[in-house]
Amino acid sequence: MENRIITIENGIVAIPHRVSMGIAEIADLFGVFYQTAKREIHSIEKSGIADGDYSQSCTCNGSKVPPDYYGLEMVISVAFRVQSAKAKLFRKWLIRRISASAHPIVEQLAGKIQLTDKFLWN
């Protein structure tokens, strides 16, 4: 099976094409305790923000067994809930990536509308 976990080494974030990580891997990624990651994941699932990969889970005696793996949506959600140096680095990296990919769209829109608050666009 190919490596499907996100890594942060020397300040460099590497994300595979398809992310599939367990709770322990998510905890290790952000440098937090297993129970902290598990608690945040449970809270995120309960609120309906993100779900795990239920394709390999089952229902036993009417109770749904929690999934073993979580995708990028869950990892991003956890990153914004835990307070650690690695989570902060991941959040900054993510925001830079989103900003960089959205920049051409913003420039295109800015050319079509009159800017009233120029400092917001700098």
Short mmCIF file of N, CA and C in Angstrom, two decimals:
data_model
loop_
_atom_site.label_atom_id
_atom_site.label_comp_id
_atom_site.label_asym_id
_atom_site.label_seq_id
_atom_site.Cartn_x
_atom_site.Cartn_y
_atom_site.Cartn_z
N MET A 1 0.85 -1.18 0.00
CA MET A 1 0.00 0.00 0.00
C MET A 1 0.89 1.24 0.00
N GLU A 2 0.52 2.22 -0.79
CA GLU A 2 1.31 3.44 -0.87
C GLU A 2 1.16 4.27 0.40
N ASN A 3 2.14 5.12 0.64
CA ASN A 3 2.14 5.98 1.82
C ASN A 3 1.08 7.05 1.65
N ARG A 4 0.10 7.08 2.54
CA ARG A 4 -1.01 8.03 2.43
C ARG A 4 -1.10 8.95 3.64
N ILE A 5 0.05 9.25 4.25
CA ILE A 5 0.03 10.13 5.40
C ILE A 5 0.72 11.45 5.08
N ILE A 6 0.29 12.49 5.76
CA ILE A 6 0.89 13.81 5.63
C ILE A 6 2.11 13.85 6.53
N THR A 7 3.19 14.44 6.06
CA THR A 7 4.39 14.57 6.89
C THR A 7 4.83 16.02 6.95
N ILE A 8 5.44 16.37 8.08
CA ILE A 8 6.06 17.68 8.26
C ILE A 8 7.47 17.43 8.74
N GLU A 9 8.44 17.71 7.88
CA GLU A 9 9.85 17.51 8.23
C GLU A 9 10.63 18.77 7.87
N ASN A 10 11.35 19.30 8.85
CA ASN A 10 12.16 20.51 8.65
C ASN A 10 11.33 21.66 8.09
N GLY A 11 10.09 21.77 8.55
CA GLY A 11 9.22 22.85 8.11
C GLY A 11 8.59 22.65 6.75
N ILE A 12 8.79 21.49 6.15
CA ILE A 12 8.23 21.20 4.82
C ILE A 12 7.06 20.24 4.97
N VAL A 13 5.91 20.64 4.45
CA VAL A 13 4.70 19.82 4.50
C VAL A 13 4.58 19.04 3.21
N ALA A 14 4.40 17.73 3.33
CA ALA A 14 4.23 16.86 2.16
C ALA A 14 2.88 16.16 2.27
N ILE A 15 2.03 16.35 1.26
CA ILE A 15 0.70 15.75 1.26
C ILE A 15 0.57 14.84 0.05
N PRO A 16 0.24 13.55 0.27
CA PRO A 16 0.04 12.64 -0.86
C PRO A 16 -1.27 12.96 -1.59
N HIS A 17 -1.44 12.36 -2.75
CA HIS A 17 -2.63 12.59 -3.57
C HIS A 17 -3.90 12.23 -2.80
N ARG A 18 -3.89 11.11 -2.11
CA ARG A 18 -5.04 10.68 -1.30
C ARG A 18 -4.56 10.45 0.13
N VAL A 19 -5.17 11.15 1.08
CA VAL A 19 -4.78 11.06 2.48
C VAL A 19 -5.65 10.03 3.19
N SER A 20 -5.02 9.16 3.96
CA SER A 20 -5.71 8.16 4.77
C SER A 20 -4.87 7.93 6.02
N MET A 21 -5.28 8.56 7.13
CA MET A 21 -4.48 8.53 8.34
C MET A 21 -5.30 8.05 9.53
N GLY A 22 -4.64 7.31 10.42
CA GLY A 22 -5.26 6.88 11.67
C GLY A 22 -5.10 7.96 12.73
N ILE A 23 -5.76 7.75 13.85
CA ILE A 23 -5.70 8.73 14.94
C ILE A 23 -4.27 8.92 15.42
N ALA A 24 -3.54 7.83 15.59
CA ALA A 24 -2.15 7.92 16.07
C ALA A 24 -1.28 8.71 15.08
N GLU A 25 -1.52 8.53 13.79
CA GLU A 25 -0.75 9.26 12.78
C GLU A 25 -1.08 10.75 12.79
N ILE A 26 -2.35 11.08 13.00
CA ILE A 26 -2.76 12.48 13.08
C ILE A 26 -2.16 13.12 14.33
N ALA A 27 -2.20 12.40 15.45
CA ALA A 27 -1.60 12.90 16.69
C ALA A 27 -0.11 13.15 16.50
N ASP A 28 0.57 12.22 15.86
CA ASP A 28 2.01 12.36 15.61
C ASP A 28 2.30 13.53 14.67
N LEU A 29 1.47 13.69 13.65
CA LEU A 29 1.65 14.79 12.69
C LEU A 29 1.66 16.14 13.39
N PHE A 30 0.74 16.33 14.33
CA PHE A 30 0.62 17.62 15.00
C PHE A 30 1.36 17.68 16.34
N GLY A 31 1.99 16.59 16.73
CA GLY A 31 2.76 16.59 17.97
C GLY A 31 1.89 16.72 19.21
N VAL A 32 0.73 16.04 19.20
CA VAL A 32 -0.16 16.05 20.36
C VAL A 32 -0.36 14.61 20.83
N PHE A 33 -0.93 14.47 22.02
CA PHE A 33 -1.20 13.14 22.56
C PHE A 33 -2.32 12.47 21.77
N TYR A 34 -2.30 11.14 21.74
CA TYR A 34 -3.31 10.34 21.06
C TYR A 34 -4.71 10.72 21.55
N GLN A 35 -4.89 10.82 22.87
CA GLN A 35 -6.21 11.12 23.43
C GLN A 35 -6.70 12.51 23.01
N THR A 36 -5.78 13.44 22.86
CA THR A 36 -6.16 14.79 22.40
C THR A 36 -6.71 14.72 20.98
N ALA A 37 -5.99 14.02 20.10
CA ALA A 37 -6.44 13.87 18.71
C ALA A 37 -7.77 13.13 18.65
N LYS A 38 -7.89 12.07 19.43
CA LYS A 38 -9.12 11.27 19.45
C LYS A 38 -10.31 12.12 19.92
N ARG A 39 -10.11 12.91 20.97
CA ARG A 39 -11.17 13.76 21.51
C ARG A 39 -11.61 14.80 20.47
N GLU A 40 -10.64 15.42 19.80
CA GLU A 40 -10.98 16.43 18.80
C GLU A 40 -11.69 15.81 17.60
N ILE A 41 -11.23 14.65 17.16
CA ILE A 41 -11.86 13.95 16.04
C ILE A 41 -13.30 13.60 16.39
N HIS A 42 -13.51 13.08 17.60
CA HIS A 42 -14.86 12.73 18.03
C HIS A 42 -15.76 13.97 18.05
N SER A 43 -15.23 15.07 18.55
CA SER A 43 -15.99 16.32 18.61
C SER A 43 -16.32 16.84 17.21
N ILE A 44 -15.37 16.74 16.31
CA ILE A 44 -15.59 17.18 14.92
C ILE A 44 -16.65 16.32 14.25
N GLU A 45 -16.59 15.00 14.45
CA GLU A 45 -17.60 14.11 13.87
C GLU A 45 -18.98 14.38 14.46
N LYS A 46 -19.02 14.59 15.77
CA LYS A 46 -20.30 14.83 16.45
C LYS A 46 -20.96 16.11 15.94
N SER A 47 -20.14 17.13 15.66
CA SER A 47 -20.68 18.40 15.17
C SER A 47 -21.05 18.35 13.69
N GLY A 48 -20.59 17.30 12.99
CA GLY A 48 -20.92 17.15 11.57
C GLY A 48 -20.00 17.91 10.63
N ILE A 49 -18.91 18.45 11.15
CA ILE A 49 -17.98 19.21 10.32
C ILE A 49 -17.28 18.30 9.31
N ALA A 50 -16.83 17.14 9.76
CA ALA A 50 -16.14 16.18 8.89
C ALA A 50 -16.38 14.78 9.42
N ASP A 51 -16.19 13.80 8.56
CA ASP A 51 -16.36 12.39 8.93
C ASP A 51 -15.12 11.60 8.59
N GLY A 52 -15.06 10.40 9.12
CA GLY A 52 -13.98 9.49 8.79
C GLY A 52 -14.32 8.69 7.56
N ASP A 53 -13.44 7.77 7.22
CA ASP A 53 -13.64 6.89 6.07
C ASP A 53 -14.42 5.67 6.54
N TYR A 54 -15.73 5.68 6.34
CA TYR A 54 -16.58 4.59 6.80
C TYR A 54 -16.64 3.44 5.80
N SER A 55 -15.86 3.49 4.75
CA SER A 55 -15.90 2.43 3.74
C SER A 55 -15.39 1.11 4.29
N GLN A 56 -14.57 1.16 5.35
CA GLN A 56 -14.03 -0.08 5.92
C GLN A 56 -14.52 -0.31 7.34
N SER A 57 -15.57 0.40 7.77
CA SER A 57 -16.09 0.22 9.12
C SER A 57 -17.34 -0.66 9.06
N CYS A 58 -17.88 -0.98 10.22
CA CYS A 58 -19.05 -1.85 10.25
C CYS A 58 -19.98 -1.42 11.37
N THR A 59 -21.15 -2.05 11.43
CA THR A 59 -22.09 -1.83 12.50
C THR A 59 -22.21 -3.12 13.29
N CYS A 60 -21.99 -3.04 14.59
CA CYS A 60 -22.06 -4.22 15.46
C CYS A 60 -23.13 -3.99 16.52
N ASN A 61 -24.12 -4.87 16.56
CA ASN A 61 -25.21 -4.77 17.54
C ASN A 61 -25.87 -3.39 17.53
N GLY A 62 -26.05 -2.85 16.36
CA GLY A 62 -26.72 -1.57 16.21
C GLY A 62 -25.85 -0.35 16.44
N SER A 63 -24.61 -0.55 16.87
CA SER A 63 -23.69 0.57 17.10
C SER A 63 -22.69 0.65 15.96
N LYS A 64 -22.49 1.84 15.47
CA LYS A 64 -21.53 2.04 14.39
C LYS A 64 -20.12 2.07 14.98
N VAL A 65 -19.24 1.25 14.43
CA VAL A 65 -17.85 1.21 14.87
C VAL A 65 -17.12 2.38 14.22
N PRO A 66 -16.38 3.16 15.02
CA PRO A 66 -15.66 4.31 14.44
C PRO A 66 -14.69 3.88 13.34
N PRO A 67 -14.50 4.73 12.35
CA PRO A 67 -13.59 4.37 11.26
C PRO A 67 -12.14 4.34 11.74
N ASP A 68 -11.32 3.58 11.04
CA ASP A 68 -9.91 3.49 11.38
C ASP A 68 -9.10 4.59 10.71
N TYR A 69 -9.61 5.13 9.62
CA TYR A 69 -8.84 6.10 8.84
C TYR A 69 -9.64 7.36 8.57
N TYR A 70 -8.90 8.46 8.43
CA TYR A 70 -9.51 9.76 8.18
C TYR A 70 -8.79 10.43 7.02
N GLY A 71 -9.55 11.22 6.26
CA GLY A 71 -9.00 11.90 5.09
C GLY A 71 -8.53 13.31 5.39
N LEU A 72 -8.21 14.03 4.33
CA LEU A 72 -7.67 15.37 4.42
C LEU A 72 -8.62 16.34 5.13
N GLU A 73 -9.92 16.20 4.88
CA GLU A 73 -10.90 17.09 5.51
C GLU A 73 -10.80 17.01 7.04
N MET A 74 -10.68 15.80 7.58
CA MET A 74 -10.56 15.64 9.02
C MET A 74 -9.23 16.18 9.53
N VAL A 75 -8.15 15.92 8.80
CA VAL A 75 -6.83 16.39 9.22
C VAL A 75 -6.82 17.92 9.30
N ILE A 76 -7.41 18.57 8.30
CA ILE A 76 -7.48 20.04 8.31
C ILE A 76 -8.33 20.52 9.48
N SER A 77 -9.45 19.85 9.73
CA SER A 77 -10.31 20.24 10.85
C SER A 77 -9.57 20.13 12.18
N VAL A 78 -8.84 19.05 12.37
CA VAL A 78 -8.08 18.85 13.61
C VAL A 78 -7.00 19.93 13.73
N ALA A 79 -6.37 20.28 12.62
CA ALA A 79 -5.31 21.29 12.64
C ALA A 79 -5.80 22.62 13.19
N PHE A 80 -7.06 22.94 12.95
CA PHE A 80 -7.60 24.21 13.43
C PHE A 80 -8.18 24.10 14.84
N ARG A 81 -8.11 22.92 15.44
CA ARG A 81 -8.63 22.74 16.80
C ARG A 81 -7.53 22.51 17.83
N VAL A 82 -6.38 22.00 17.43
CA VAL A 82 -5.31 21.74 18.39
C VAL A 82 -4.30 22.87 18.37
N GLN A 83 -3.68 23.09 19.50
CA GLN A 83 -2.69 24.15 19.63
C GLN A 83 -1.31 23.52 19.82
N SER A 84 -0.57 23.41 18.75
CA SER A 84 0.80 22.90 18.81
C SER A 84 1.61 23.61 17.73
N ALA A 85 2.92 23.54 17.86
CA ALA A 85 3.78 24.19 16.86
C ALA A 85 3.58 23.59 15.48
N LYS A 86 3.45 22.26 15.41
CA LYS A 86 3.26 21.61 14.11
C LYS A 86 1.90 21.94 13.51
N ALA A 87 0.87 22.03 14.34
CA ALA A 87 -0.46 22.39 13.84
C ALA A 87 -0.45 23.82 13.30
N LYS A 88 0.25 24.71 14.01
CA LYS A 88 0.36 26.10 13.56
C LYS A 88 1.10 26.18 12.23
N LEU A 89 2.18 25.42 12.09
CA LEU A 89 2.94 25.37 10.84
C LEU A 89 2.06 24.86 9.70
N PHE A 90 1.28 23.81 9.97
CA PHE A 90 0.39 23.24 8.97
C PHE A 90 -0.68 24.26 8.56
N ARG A 91 -1.26 24.95 9.54
CA ARG A 91 -2.28 25.96 9.22
C ARG A 91 -1.71 27.07 8.36
N LYS A 92 -0.52 27.56 8.71
CA LYS A 92 0.12 28.61 7.91
C LYS A 92 0.41 28.12 6.50
N TRP A 93 0.92 26.89 6.38
CA TRP A 93 1.21 26.31 5.06
C TRP A 93 -0.07 26.23 4.24
N LEU A 94 -1.14 25.74 4.86
CA LEU A 94 -2.42 25.58 4.17
C LEU A 94 -2.96 26.92 3.69
N ILE A 95 -2.92 27.92 4.54
CA ILE A 95 -3.43 29.24 4.16
C ILE A 95 -2.59 29.85 3.04
N ARG A 96 -1.26 29.66 3.10
CA ARG A 96 -0.40 30.15 2.00
C ARG A 96 -0.76 29.47 0.69
N ARG A 97 -0.98 28.16 0.73
CA ARG A 97 -1.33 27.42 -0.50
C ARG A 97 -2.67 27.89 -1.06
N ILE A 98 -3.64 28.06 -0.20
CA ILE A 98 -4.95 28.51 -0.66
C ILE A 98 -4.86 29.93 -1.21
N SER A 99 -4.14 30.79 -0.52
CA SER A 99 -3.97 32.18 -0.98
C SER A 99 -3.26 32.24 -2.32
N ALA A 100 -2.24 31.42 -2.50
CA ALA A 100 -1.48 31.41 -3.75
C ALA A 100 -2.35 30.94 -4.91
N SER A 101 -3.18 29.92 -4.68
CA SER A 101 -4.01 29.41 -5.77
C SER A 101 -5.19 30.34 -6.05
N ALA A 102 -5.61 31.12 -5.06
CA ALA A 102 -6.73 32.04 -5.25
C ALA A 102 -6.28 33.39 -5.80
N HIS A 103 -5.00 33.69 -5.74
CA HIS A 103 -4.49 35.00 -6.14
C HIS A 103 -4.88 35.39 -7.57
N PRO A 104 -4.73 34.52 -8.59
CA PRO A 104 -5.14 34.92 -9.95
C PRO A 104 -6.63 35.24 -10.04
N ILE A 105 -7.45 34.54 -9.29
CA ILE A 105 -8.89 34.80 -9.30
C ILE A 105 -9.17 36.16 -8.69
N VAL A 106 -8.50 36.46 -7.57
CA VAL A 106 -8.68 37.76 -6.91
C VAL A 106 -8.24 38.88 -7.83
N GLU A 107 -7.11 38.72 -8.52
CA GLU A 107 -6.64 39.74 -9.45
C GLU A 107 -7.64 39.95 -10.58
N GLN A 108 -8.20 38.87 -11.09
CA GLN A 108 -9.16 38.97 -12.18
C GLN A 108 -10.42 39.70 -11.70
N LEU A 109 -10.91 39.36 -10.52
CA LEU A 109 -12.09 40.03 -9.98
C LEU A 109 -11.79 41.49 -9.66
N ALA A 110 -10.61 41.76 -9.13
CA ALA A 110 -10.23 43.12 -8.76
C ALA A 110 -10.21 44.03 -9.98
N GLY A 111 -9.88 43.50 -11.13
CA GLY A 111 -9.86 44.29 -12.35
C GLY A 111 -11.25 44.66 -12.82
N LYS A 112 -12.26 43.91 -12.40
CA LYS A 112 -13.63 44.14 -12.85
C LYS A 112 -14.45 44.98 -11.88
N ILE A 113 -13.98 45.12 -10.64
CA ILE A 113 -14.74 45.91 -9.67
C ILE A 113 -13.89 47.07 -9.18
N GLN A 114 -14.55 48.11 -8.74
CA GLN A 114 -13.83 49.26 -8.22
C GLN A 114 -13.51 48.99 -6.75
N LEU A 115 -12.21 49.08 -6.41
CA LEU A 115 -11.79 48.82 -5.05
C LEU A 115 -12.01 50.06 -4.19
N THR A 116 -12.74 49.91 -3.11
CA THR A 116 -12.97 51.03 -2.21
C THR A 116 -11.98 51.02 -1.05
N ASP A 117 -11.44 49.89 -0.75
CA ASP A 117 -10.50 49.75 0.35
C ASP A 117 -9.23 49.10 -0.18
N LYS A 118 -8.34 49.89 -0.71
CA LYS A 118 -7.15 49.35 -1.37
C LYS A 118 -6.26 48.55 -0.43
N PHE A 119 -6.20 48.92 0.85
CA PHE A 119 -5.30 48.20 1.75
C PHE A 119 -5.71 46.75 1.93
N LEU A 120 -6.96 46.41 1.70
CA LEU A 120 -7.40 45.02 1.81
C LEU A 120 -6.81 44.15 0.70
N TRP A 121 -6.43 44.74 -0.39
CA TRP A 121 -5.94 43.98 -1.53
C TRP A 121 -4.42 43.93 -1.59
N ASN A 122 -3.73 44.59 -0.71
CA ASN A 122 -2.26 44.59 -0.70
C ASN A 122 -1.72 43.57 0.26
#
